[in-house]
Coordinates of C-alpha atoms and ligand atoms in Angstrom, one line a residue:
M73 CA 78.0 355.3 191.5
R74 CA 74.5 356.7 191.7
S75 CA 72.5 354.4 193.8
V76 CA 68.9 354.7 192.9
V77 CA 68.4 351.4 191.1
A78 CA 70.4 349.7 193.7
G79 CA 68.6 351.8 196.3
L80 CA 65.2 351.1 194.9
A81 CA 66.1 347.5 194.7
A82 CA 67.4 347.6 198.3
A83 CA 64.3 349.3 199.4
T84 CA 62.1 347.0 197.5
L85 CA 63.9 344.0 198.9
L86 CA 63.9 345.3 202.4
L87 CA 60.4 346.5 202.5
A88 CA 58.6 344.1 200.3
G89 CA 60.9 341.2 199.8
C90 CA 60.3 341.1 196.1
T91 CA 62.4 340.7 193.1
S92 CA 64.6 342.7 190.8
G93 CA 64.2 346.2 191.8
S94 CA 64.3 347.4 188.2
D95 CA 60.8 348.8 188.5
D96 CA 60.4 352.5 188.4
S97 CA 59.0 353.5 191.7
G98 CA 58.1 356.7 190.0
P99 CA 58.9 359.3 192.6
P100 CA 57.5 362.5 191.2
P101 CA 60.3 364.7 190.2
D102 CA 60.5 367.9 192.1
S103 CA 60.4 369.8 188.9
G104 CA 60.7 373.4 189.5
S105 CA 61.8 373.0 193.0
G106 CA 64.5 375.2 194.3
A107 CA 64.2 377.6 191.5
S108 CA 64.0 381.2 191.6
T109 CA 63.5 383.1 188.4
A110 CA 66.9 384.6 188.1
A111 CA 67.3 384.7 184.4
T112 CA 68.6 387.8 183.0
S113 CA 69.0 388.8 179.4
G114 CA 72.6 390.0 179.9
T115 CA 75.4 387.7 178.9
V116 CA 77.8 386.5 181.6
Q117 CA 81.4 386.3 180.6
P118 CA 84.0 384.0 182.2
V119 CA 86.2 385.5 184.8
A120 CA 89.8 384.4 184.7
G121 CA 90.4 382.1 187.6
D122 CA 93.5 382.0 189.8
G123 CA 93.9 378.2 189.5
K124 CA 96.5 378.3 186.7
V125 CA 99.4 376.0 187.3
A126 CA 102.8 375.7 185.6
T127 CA 103.5 372.4 183.8
D128 CA 106.5 371.7 186.1
D129 CA 104.5 372.4 189.3
P130 CA 105.4 369.4 191.6
S131 CA 101.8 369.2 192.9
L132 CA 100.8 367.9 189.5
D133 CA 102.6 364.6 190.1
A134 CA 99.7 363.5 192.3
A135 CA 97.6 363.4 189.1
L136 CA 99.9 361.2 187.0
S137 CA 97.9 358.3 185.7
T138 CA 98.2 355.4 183.3
P139 CA 95.3 356.0 181.0
V140 CA 93.8 353.0 179.2
E141 CA 91.3 352.4 176.5
D142 CA 88.0 351.5 178.0
R143 CA 86.9 347.9 177.3
V144 CA 83.2 348.7 177.7
Y145 CA 83.0 352.2 176.2
P146 CA 86.0 352.5 173.9
Q147 CA 84.5 355.4 172.0
V148 CA 85.1 357.7 175.0
G149 CA 88.5 358.8 176.2
D150 CA 91.9 358.5 174.7
P151 CA 94.9 356.9 176.3
G152 CA 97.3 359.3 174.5
V153 CA 96.4 362.0 177.0
D154 CA 97.1 362.0 180.8
A155 CA 95.3 365.0 182.1
L156 CA 96.9 366.5 185.2
H157 CA 95.0 369.7 185.9
Y158 CA 91.8 371.3 184.6
D159 CA 91.2 374.9 185.2
L160 CA 87.6 375.6 184.1
D161 CA 86.3 379.2 183.9
L162 CA 82.6 378.8 183.2
A163 CA 80.0 381.6 182.8
W164 CA 76.3 380.7 182.6
T165 CA 73.7 382.9 181.1
P166 CA 70.4 381.2 182.1
G167 CA 68.1 383.4 179.9
S168 CA 69.7 382.1 176.7
E169 CA 71.0 378.9 178.3
T170 CA 74.5 379.7 177.1
L171 CA 77.7 378.4 178.6
T172 CA 80.8 380.5 177.8
A173 CA 84.1 378.9 178.9
V174 CA 87.8 379.2 179.0
E175 CA 89.5 375.9 179.8
T176 CA 93.2 375.5 180.7
L177 CA 94.3 371.9 180.7
V178 CA 97.8 370.8 181.7
F179 CA 98.4 367.3 180.4
R180 CA 101.2 364.8 179.8
A181 CA 101.4 363.1 176.4
T182 CA 101.8 359.4 176.9
S183 CA 103.4 358.7 173.5
D184 CA 104.9 360.6 170.5
A185 CA 102.2 361.7 168.2
D186 CA 101.4 364.4 165.7
R187 CA 98.0 365.1 167.3
F188 CA 96.0 364.4 170.4
Q189 CA 92.3 364.1 171.2
L190 CA 89.8 365.0 173.9
D191 CA 86.1 364.6 174.2
L192 CA 83.9 367.7 173.9
G193 CA 80.2 367.8 173.1
Q194 CA 79.2 368.9 169.6
A195 CA 76.8 371.5 170.9
L196 CA 79.8 373.5 172.1
E197 CA 81.5 375.7 169.5
V198 CA 85.3 376.1 169.8
S199 CA 86.6 379.5 169.0
S200 CA 90.3 379.1 169.9
V201 CA 92.8 376.4 170.7
T202 CA 96.4 377.1 171.9
V203 CA 99.1 374.7 172.9
D204 CA 101.8 376.3 175.1
G205 CA 100.6 379.7 173.9
E206 CA 100.7 379.0 170.2
D207 CA 97.6 378.8 168.1
A208 CA 96.9 375.2 167.1
S209 CA 94.6 373.9 164.4
Y210 CA 91.9 371.5 165.4
D211 CA 88.9 369.4 164.1
H212 CA 85.7 369.1 166.1
D213 CA 83.6 366.4 164.5
G214 CA 81.0 364.8 166.7
K215 CA 82.3 364.8 170.2
D216 CA 85.9 364.4 169.2
L217 CA 88.1 367.5 169.6
V218 CA 91.3 366.6 167.7
V219 CA 94.2 369.0 168.1
H220 CA 96.8 368.9 165.4
S221 CA 99.9 369.7 167.4
P222 CA 102.8 367.3 167.8
V223 CA 103.5 365.9 171.2
A224 CA 106.3 363.9 172.7
A225 CA 106.0 361.1 175.2
D226 CA 106.1 362.2 178.8
R227 CA 106.3 365.9 178.0
R228 CA 103.8 368.2 179.6
Y229 CA 101.8 370.8 177.7
T230 CA 99.3 373.6 178.5
L231 CA 96.2 373.5 176.3
V232 CA 93.8 376.5 176.3
V233 CA 90.4 376.0 174.7
E234 CA 87.8 378.7 174.4
Y235 CA 84.3 377.6 173.6
A236 CA 80.6 378.5 174.0
G237 CA 77.2 377.2 173.2
H238 CA 74.1 375.5 174.6
P239 CA 75.3 372.3 176.3
R240 CA 73.3 369.2 175.6
P241 CA 73.2 366.1 177.8
V242 CA 74.2 362.8 176.2
A243 CA 72.3 359.5 176.0
A244 CA 73.0 357.1 178.9
P245 CA 73.8 353.4 178.0
T246 CA 71.3 352.0 180.4
T247 CA 67.8 350.8 180.9
R248 CA 67.6 352.2 184.4
S249 CA 64.6 354.3 185.3
D250 CA 66.2 357.0 187.3
F251 CA 68.2 358.5 184.5
A252 CA 68.3 358.4 180.7
T253 CA 70.7 361.2 179.9
L254 CA 74.1 362.3 181.3
G255 CA 76.0 365.5 181.7
W256 CA 74.9 369.1 181.7
T257 CA 71.2 369.4 182.5
V258 CA 69.2 372.6 182.5
T259 CA 65.9 372.9 184.5
D260 CA 62.9 374.9 183.3
E261 CA 64.1 377.8 185.4
G262 CA 67.6 377.8 183.8
E263 CA 69.3 376.2 186.7
V264 CA 72.0 373.6 186.0
W265 CA 73.1 370.3 187.4
T266 CA 75.2 367.4 186.2
M267 CA 75.6 363.6 186.8
Q268 CA 77.8 361.8 184.3
E269 CA 78.6 358.2 185.1
P270 CA 79.9 356.5 183.0
F271 CA 80.6 359.5 180.8
G272 CA 79.2 362.8 179.8
A273 CA 81.5 365.3 181.5
Y274 CA 82.3 366.1 177.8
S275 CA 78.9 367.7 177.5
W276 CA 80.4 370.8 179.3
Y277 CA 84.2 370.7 179.1
A278 CA 87.0 369.2 176.9
V279 CA 88.1 366.1 178.8
N280 CA 89.7 362.7 178.7
D281 CA 86.4 361.2 179.8
Q282 CA 87.5 357.8 181.1
P283 CA 88.1 356.8 184.7
S284 CA 91.7 355.8 184.5
D285 CA 92.8 359.4 183.9
K286 CA 92.5 361.3 187.2
A287 CA 93.2 365.0 187.4
L288 CA 93.2 368.0 189.7
Y289 CA 90.6 370.7 189.3
D290 CA 90.0 374.4 189.8
F291 CA 86.6 375.8 188.9
T292 CA 85.5 379.5 188.5
I293 CA 81.8 379.7 188.0
S294 CA 79.9 382.9 187.2
A295 CA 76.1 383.3 187.0
P296 CA 73.6 386.0 187.7
A297 CA 72.7 386.5 191.3
P298 CA 71.0 385.0 193.3
M299 CA 72.4 381.9 191.4
V300 CA 75.6 380.5 192.8
G301 CA 77.9 377.9 191.3
V302 CA 78.8 374.8 193.3
A303 CA 81.5 372.2 192.3
N304 CA 83.9 369.7 193.8
G305 CA 86.3 370.5 196.5
E306 CA 86.5 373.5 198.8
L307 CA 84.9 376.9 198.2
E308 CA 87.8 379.3 198.0
S309 CA 86.0 382.5 197.3
R310 CA 82.6 384.0 196.5
E311 CA 82.1 387.4 195.1
N312 CA 79.1 389.4 193.9
D313 CA 80.0 392.1 191.4
G314 CA 77.3 394.0 189.4
G315 CA 74.7 391.3 189.9
T316 CA 77.0 388.4 189.0
T317 CA 78.0 385.8 191.5
T318 CA 81.4 384.3 191.0
T319 CA 82.6 381.3 193.0
R320 CA 86.0 379.6 192.9
W321 CA 86.4 375.9 193.9
H322 CA 89.6 373.9 194.4
L323 CA 89.8 370.1 194.4
D324 CA 93.2 369.2 195.9
E325 CA 93.1 365.5 195.2
P326 CA 92.8 364.0 191.7
A327 CA 89.4 362.8 190.5
A328 CA 88.1 360.8 187.6
S329 CA 85.9 362.9 185.2
Y330 CA 82.8 361.0 186.1
L331 CA 83.2 362.1 189.7
T332 CA 83.1 365.8 188.9
T333 CA 80.0 367.8 189.6
I334 CA 78.7 371.3 189.0
A335 CA 75.4 372.9 189.9
I336 CA 74.2 376.5 189.3
G337 CA 71.1 377.6 191.1
D338 CA 69.7 379.6 194.0
L339 CA 71.4 377.5 196.6
E340 CA 72.5 378.2 200.2
E341 CA 75.1 376.6 202.3
T342 CA 74.8 375.1 205.8
R343 CA 77.9 374.0 207.6
D344 CA 78.4 371.0 209.9
R345 CA 81.3 368.9 211.1
S346 CA 81.8 365.2 211.8
E347 CA 82.9 364.2 215.3
S348 CA 86.3 363.3 213.7
G349 CA 86.6 366.9 212.5
V350 CA 85.8 366.6 208.8
P351 CA 84.1 369.8 207.6
V352 CA 80.7 369.0 206.1
S353 CA 78.6 371.4 204.0
Y354 CA 75.0 371.1 202.7
W355 CA 74.0 373.0 199.5
T356 CA 70.2 373.1 199.3
P357 CA 67.6 375.3 197.5
R358 CA 67.0 378.5 199.4
D359 CA 63.3 378.1 199.1
R360 CA 63.3 374.6 200.6
P361 CA 65.0 375.1 204.0
R362 CA 63.5 372.0 205.5
L363 CA 65.6 369.8 203.2
V364 CA 68.7 370.5 205.3
R365 CA 67.2 368.6 208.2
G366 CA 67.1 365.4 206.3
L367 CA 70.8 365.7 205.5
R368 CA 71.9 366.3 209.0
P369 CA 72.5 362.6 209.9
A370 CA 75.4 362.7 207.3
A371 CA 78.0 363.8 209.9
D372 CA 77.2 360.9 212.2
E373 CA 77.1 358.5 209.3
L374 CA 80.5 359.6 208.4
D375 CA 81.8 358.7 211.9
W376 CA 80.1 355.3 211.5
L377 CA 81.9 354.7 208.3
E378 CA 85.2 355.8 209.5
D379 CA 85.0 353.2 212.2
R380 CA 84.8 350.5 209.5
L381 CA 86.8 352.0 206.6
G382 CA 89.4 354.2 208.3
P383 CA 89.8 357.9 208.2
Y384 CA 87.8 359.8 205.5
P385 CA 90.2 360.1 202.6
F386 CA 89.6 363.8 201.6
S387 CA 89.8 367.2 203.3
S388 CA 86.1 368.1 203.1
L389 CA 82.7 366.6 202.3
G390 CA 79.6 368.3 200.8
I391 CA 76.2 367.2 199.8
L392 CA 74.5 369.1 197.0
L393 CA 70.8 368.7 196.2
V394 CA 69.7 369.0 192.6
D395 CA 66.6 368.5 190.5
S396 CA 67.4 364.9 189.6
R397 CA 65.9 361.5 190.5
S398 CA 69.2 359.8 191.1
G399 CA 72.3 360.1 193.3
M400 CA 76.0 360.3 192.6
E401 CA 79.1 359.9 194.7
T402 CA 80.8 362.9 193.1
Q403 CA 84.2 363.4 194.9
T404 CA 84.0 365.4 198.1
M405 CA 80.6 366.9 196.9
I406 CA 77.9 364.2 196.8
T407 CA 75.1 365.1 194.3
L408 CA 71.6 363.9 195.3
G409 CA 68.3 364.3 193.6
M410 CA 65.5 365.7 195.8
T411 CA 63.4 362.6 196.1
D412 CA 62.6 360.9 199.4
Y413 CA 64.7 358.0 198.6
T414 CA 67.8 359.7 197.2
T415 CA 68.0 361.9 200.3
S416 CA 67.5 359.1 202.7
P417 CA 70.1 358.2 205.3
E418 CA 70.9 354.9 203.6
V419 CA 71.6 356.5 200.2
I420 CA 73.8 359.1 201.9
V421 CA 75.7 356.2 203.5
H422 CA 76.0 354.5 200.1
E423 CA 77.4 357.6 198.4
M424 CA 79.8 358.2 201.3
V425 CA 81.2 354.6 201.1
H426 CA 82.1 355.5 197.5
Q427 CA 84.4 358.3 198.7
W428 CA 86.7 355.3 199.7
Y429 CA 85.5 352.7 197.2
G430 CA 85.2 354.5 193.8
D431 CA 86.7 357.9 194.5
E432 CA 89.9 357.3 196.5
V433 CA 90.5 354.1 194.5
T434 CA 88.7 354.1 191.2
P435 CA 88.2 351.3 188.7
S436 CA 90.6 351.6 185.7
D437 CA 87.7 350.9 183.3
W438 CA 84.0 350.3 183.4
R439 CA 84.2 346.6 183.4
D440 CA 85.1 346.9 187.1
L441 CA 82.2 349.0 188.2
W442 CA 81.3 346.1 190.6
M443 CA 84.4 347.1 192.6
S444 CA 82.8 350.3 193.7
E445 CA 79.1 349.3 193.8
G446 CA 79.4 346.0 195.6
M447 CA 81.2 347.5 198.6
A448 CA 78.9 350.6 198.6
L449 CA 75.7 348.4 198.7
Y450 CA 77.2 346.0 201.2
L451 CA 77.9 348.7 203.7
Q452 CA 74.6 350.4 203.0
G453 CA 73.0 347.1 203.9
L454 CA 75.0 346.6 207.0
W455 CA 74.1 350.2 208.1
Q456 CA 70.4 349.6 207.4
A457 CA 70.5 346.3 209.3
E458 CA 72.0 347.9 212.4
H459 CA 69.8 351.0 212.3
D460 CA 66.6 349.4 211.4
H461 CA 67.2 346.4 213.6
F462 CA 67.1 343.4 211.3
S463 CA 69.6 340.6 210.8
V464 CA 72.4 340.8 208.2
R465 CA 71.8 337.1 207.4
G466 CA 68.2 337.7 206.6
L467 CA 69.0 340.6 204.4
M468 CA 71.6 338.5 202.5
Q469 CA 69.0 335.8 202.0
R470 CA 66.6 338.2 200.5
W471 CA 69.3 339.7 198.2
A472 CA 70.3 336.2 197.3
Q473 CA 66.8 335.3 196.1
A474 CA 66.8 338.3 193.8
E475 CA 70.4 338.1 192.5
P476 CA 70.2 335.3 189.9
Q477 CA 67.6 337.2 187.9
M478 CA 69.8 340.3 187.8
R479 CA 72.7 338.2 186.6
R480 CA 70.6 336.6 183.9
A481 CA 69.2 340.0 182.8
A482 CA 72.5 342.0 182.6
G483 CA 75.3 339.4 182.6
P484 CA 78.1 338.6 185.1
P485 CA 79.0 341.7 187.2
A486 CA 82.5 341.9 185.7
D487 CA 81.4 341.2 182.1
Y488 CA 78.1 343.0 181.7
D489 CA 76.2 344.0 178.6
P490 CA 77.4 347.5 177.8
S491 CA 73.8 348.7 177.2
T492 CA 72.9 347.8 180.7
F493 CA 75.2 350.1 182.7
G494 CA 74.6 350.2 186.4
E495 CA 72.0 347.5 186.7
G496 CA 71.4 345.3 189.8
N497 CA 74.0 342.7 188.9
V498 CA 76.9 345.1 189.6
Y499 CA 75.5 345.8 193.1
Y500 CA 74.0 342.7 194.5
S501 CA 76.3 340.0 193.2
P502 CA 79.4 341.6 194.6
A503 CA 77.7 342.7 197.8
L504 CA 76.8 339.0 198.4
M505 CA 80.3 338.1 197.5
W506 CA 81.8 340.4 200.1
D507 CA 79.5 338.9 202.8
Q508 CA 80.5 335.4 201.8
L509 CA 84.1 336.4 202.0
R510 CA 83.7 338.0 205.4
R511 CA 82.2 334.8 206.7
R512 CA 85.0 332.8 205.2
V513 CA 88.0 334.8 206.5
G514 CA 86.4 336.2 209.7
D515 CA 85.5 339.7 210.6
E516 CA 88.9 340.8 211.8
T517 CA 90.7 339.8 208.6
F518 CA 87.9 341.0 206.4
W519 CA 87.7 344.5 207.8
S520 CA 91.4 344.8 207.9
V521 CA 91.8 344.2 204.2
V522 CA 88.7 346.3 203.4
R523 CA 90.3 349.2 205.2
S524 CA 93.8 348.8 203.7
W525 CA 92.7 348.5 200.1
P526 CA 91.8 352.2 199.4
R527 CA 94.9 353.3 201.3
A528 CA 97.1 351.0 199.2
H529 CA 95.8 352.8 196.1
E530 CA 95.4 356.3 197.4
D531 CA 94.2 358.7 194.6
G532 CA 94.8 355.9 192.1
N533 CA 93.1 353.3 190.0
A534 CA 92.9 349.5 190.1
S535 CA 91.7 346.6 188.0
Y536 CA 90.1 343.2 188.6
D537 CA 93.5 341.5 188.8
D538 CA 94.8 344.1 191.2
L539 CA 92.0 343.6 193.6
T540 CA 91.7 339.9 193.5
S541 CA 95.4 339.3 193.8
Y542 CA 95.5 341.8 196.7
W543 CA 92.9 339.8 198.6
S544 CA 94.7 336.5 198.0
A545 CA 98.0 337.9 199.2
R546 CA 96.6 339.5 202.3
T547 CA 94.6 336.5 203.4
G548 CA 97.1 333.8 202.3
L549 CA 94.3 332.1 200.4
D550 CA 94.0 331.4 196.7
L551 CA 90.8 333.4 196.1
G552 CA 91.1 333.5 192.3
P553 CA 88.4 330.8 191.8
F554 CA 86.1 332.4 194.4
F555 CA 86.2 335.8 192.7
H556 CA 85.9 334.3 189.2
A557 CA 82.8 332.4 190.2
W558 CA 81.1 335.5 191.7
L559 CA 82.2 338.1 189.2
L560 CA 82.5 336.2 185.9
G561 CA 80.2 333.3 186.3
K562 CA 77.2 333.2 184.0
T563 CA 75.2 331.6 186.8
S564 CA 75.2 332.5 190.5
P565 CA 77.5 330.6 192.8
R566 CA 75.9 328.1 195.2
F567 CA 76.5 329.0 198.7
Ligands
ZN450 ZN1 76.8 353.4 194.1

């Protein structure tokens, strides 16, 4: 997930050796940065994308999921829907801050029902819903879009939703200082960016907004030039027609909705490549060309991570800079705020680790956020220790001093208070746990299991039980009590 609290805490601990890291370091937001006044009064209409797929397309099988009801945020998502492919045709009119959209969703019903439900922000007005080409009736109360159309278990359907409006971000269930709202965010200049963990994708499209339901994506984004739309995956085409820029993006491996990203602004692309051959692109504001230089270490960092985690799991990697104060491991297109910290090499390492831990294998529900964050922070710390020349043991001692307070404040990492999403407890406790486990089983075994876990759950989801039993099986040790103490203990384990 976004790393700023962890990052701030890491930076605080590293630099000052102090406590919880929950202080706001208060980096001045680069408000207005990267903006060119591109607003026009004309309305931009969606352009039909070419990403439509038939319900029986075999490529959709990669997106089959076992959706669950979230234990932490049960009000979001619905296990009756298994989304397979979202085709989102989005047109942005910055002058009036209007989003006009045509969404085509192919989904599998998980059970027989006389209706099904998606999440869609109330600020968006639905004008038409069809199921397999037939008009369907619907209710849209609050954020719940309920479609009154019977569905049968394991059958696949094509839903088309047309909607428009002024998207509003949603409140974040956290006390963190780097973000208070989630989802579609508009700058003073009418530019757009999104970050949406643990939910909030529903602020801009109709979605089963829960991490167990991964899906494939195609995006078509239209906006007045010089604005350009950026999203997950690979850029398939870019056209300029009558002053409107239209880009098409294709994500060829399934992603959870919190890992989608979209930005619309006056951005330019710079291309790079890792030594291992992964294409890397940087999307930065045209009027801040120096920012690219700070991102350049990313290609080398990717090689460093591949040495430890195995081959990069996706076909491309991008880094997108936006007017945020946080950072987010959005799949194949990392989204970073333009602060000194969120564009630092260690934060880029952190978000890259997530491409394996969080994106390739994703927690089934939000209780297990620790599964992603612990490994991301641990490798971030190892990278910093190596590059800044300090000892891992010393770093772990400093983290260990701060960790009990984080656990007291927000609860055990795998049973945290829902109003404290993404606090230090889900980062530092499991990072220390991984270091303890490495020392216990030895480097060779530890890294072998760390590498094999994402591959064993390629494009999938996993739970606490899945991960802990996997480690016990692979090491031949009964690690249940060890994981329980670290992840569910009310007080910190003694070590
Ligand atoms: Zn993270």
